[in-house]
Amino acid sequence: MSLLRNPVITAFLTFGVAALLTALVVPLVRRLGLRWGLFDPPDERKQHSIPMVRLGGVGMVLGFSLALTCIWALGGFGTLSPAKDQLIWTTLAGALCFFVIGLADDLFALPPLPRLAGQVAVAMVVWSQGVRIGAIDLPFGLLGQRPDGLVLPDALSLLATLIWLVGITNAINWIDGLDGLAAGVGGIAAIGLLSVSFSLQQSAAGLLAAALAGACFGFLRHNFNPARIFMGDGGSYFLGFALAAISIVGPAKGLTTVSLLFPLLILSLPLADMSAVIMGRLSEGHSPFYPDRRHLHHRLLRAGFSHRRTVLLIYAFTQWLATLALVAANVEMRFLWLAIATAILIGAVMGSRSHLEAQLPESPPCDGSNRPG
């Protein structure tokens, strides 16, 4: 189709198809979950008070995969070189493997260490197939004029790739604590990766990001507060790995090196939250997997923010950070997008502050009228 020769039109179509299919499939998944009794029971650490189906990741994966299949069949990916074609297929296979690990946890409540071992094993296979951090381009010309950046030896490349893939996957999984939070943050991050990938002429990776964003926002139709279904660990593992892998094969030069700045900016909020939680747990002598309420969304709730305002405030910060990545990548009209994102962030912060002030009890009058006589 001639329309699909335009990468921007193809990206919009991919996003729309993924969103539509996901929004249609998720209610079917929910009905099956209710029929089979696959519920997430409430407890003291969770925000929901009634059992919830947690198989929404199935709908996300189906919407994502079917959208890409349609676009591929229509020729939207064009003719990829064998190296790029392998990276795309490797990314898809790795995301599906991470989804299976998470789905197994949803169904059988796996202990943390077997889950982590499975993630590391899949990430090692993905690295061996070329989805790797092979070199690092530091910003501001810190490496002079080296065209390939700082080339990493295989051992260091493997370590960096494992930390990146497994770390981002678990960061996304750990922020999945409020209705719509992980899906919204993931969708915003995917749009950021889409924009940066297209600006660097990596349209194939950009289409993966478009399909992922569509799946996230299609799922958000059923997951925003009050949620009717959860994505579960299957969905969050799939989403986290897909974001991590696309950030390697998309915001890259020749699909062999990765600039740290772009994906780090886009995904800095969940990464910072995960790092703070781990450090806090270790400082108290607990395991990194020790369950508690240290996450950013827990802190905002304790500060007095409502469920929805907490989620929207984190959305606002995420979209502002993603826009900073667009500025760093020299995307067209980047400063206009930054101005809009900054206005949205300021509006969200001011609105949340006004909401908190409105909830505070009124101070007693200071004219002495209530002093004892």
XYZ file of C-alpha atoms in Angstrom, residues 126 137 247:
3
model
C 18.642 -12.024 23.586
C 27.893 7.201 23.330
C 15.388 1.570 23.706
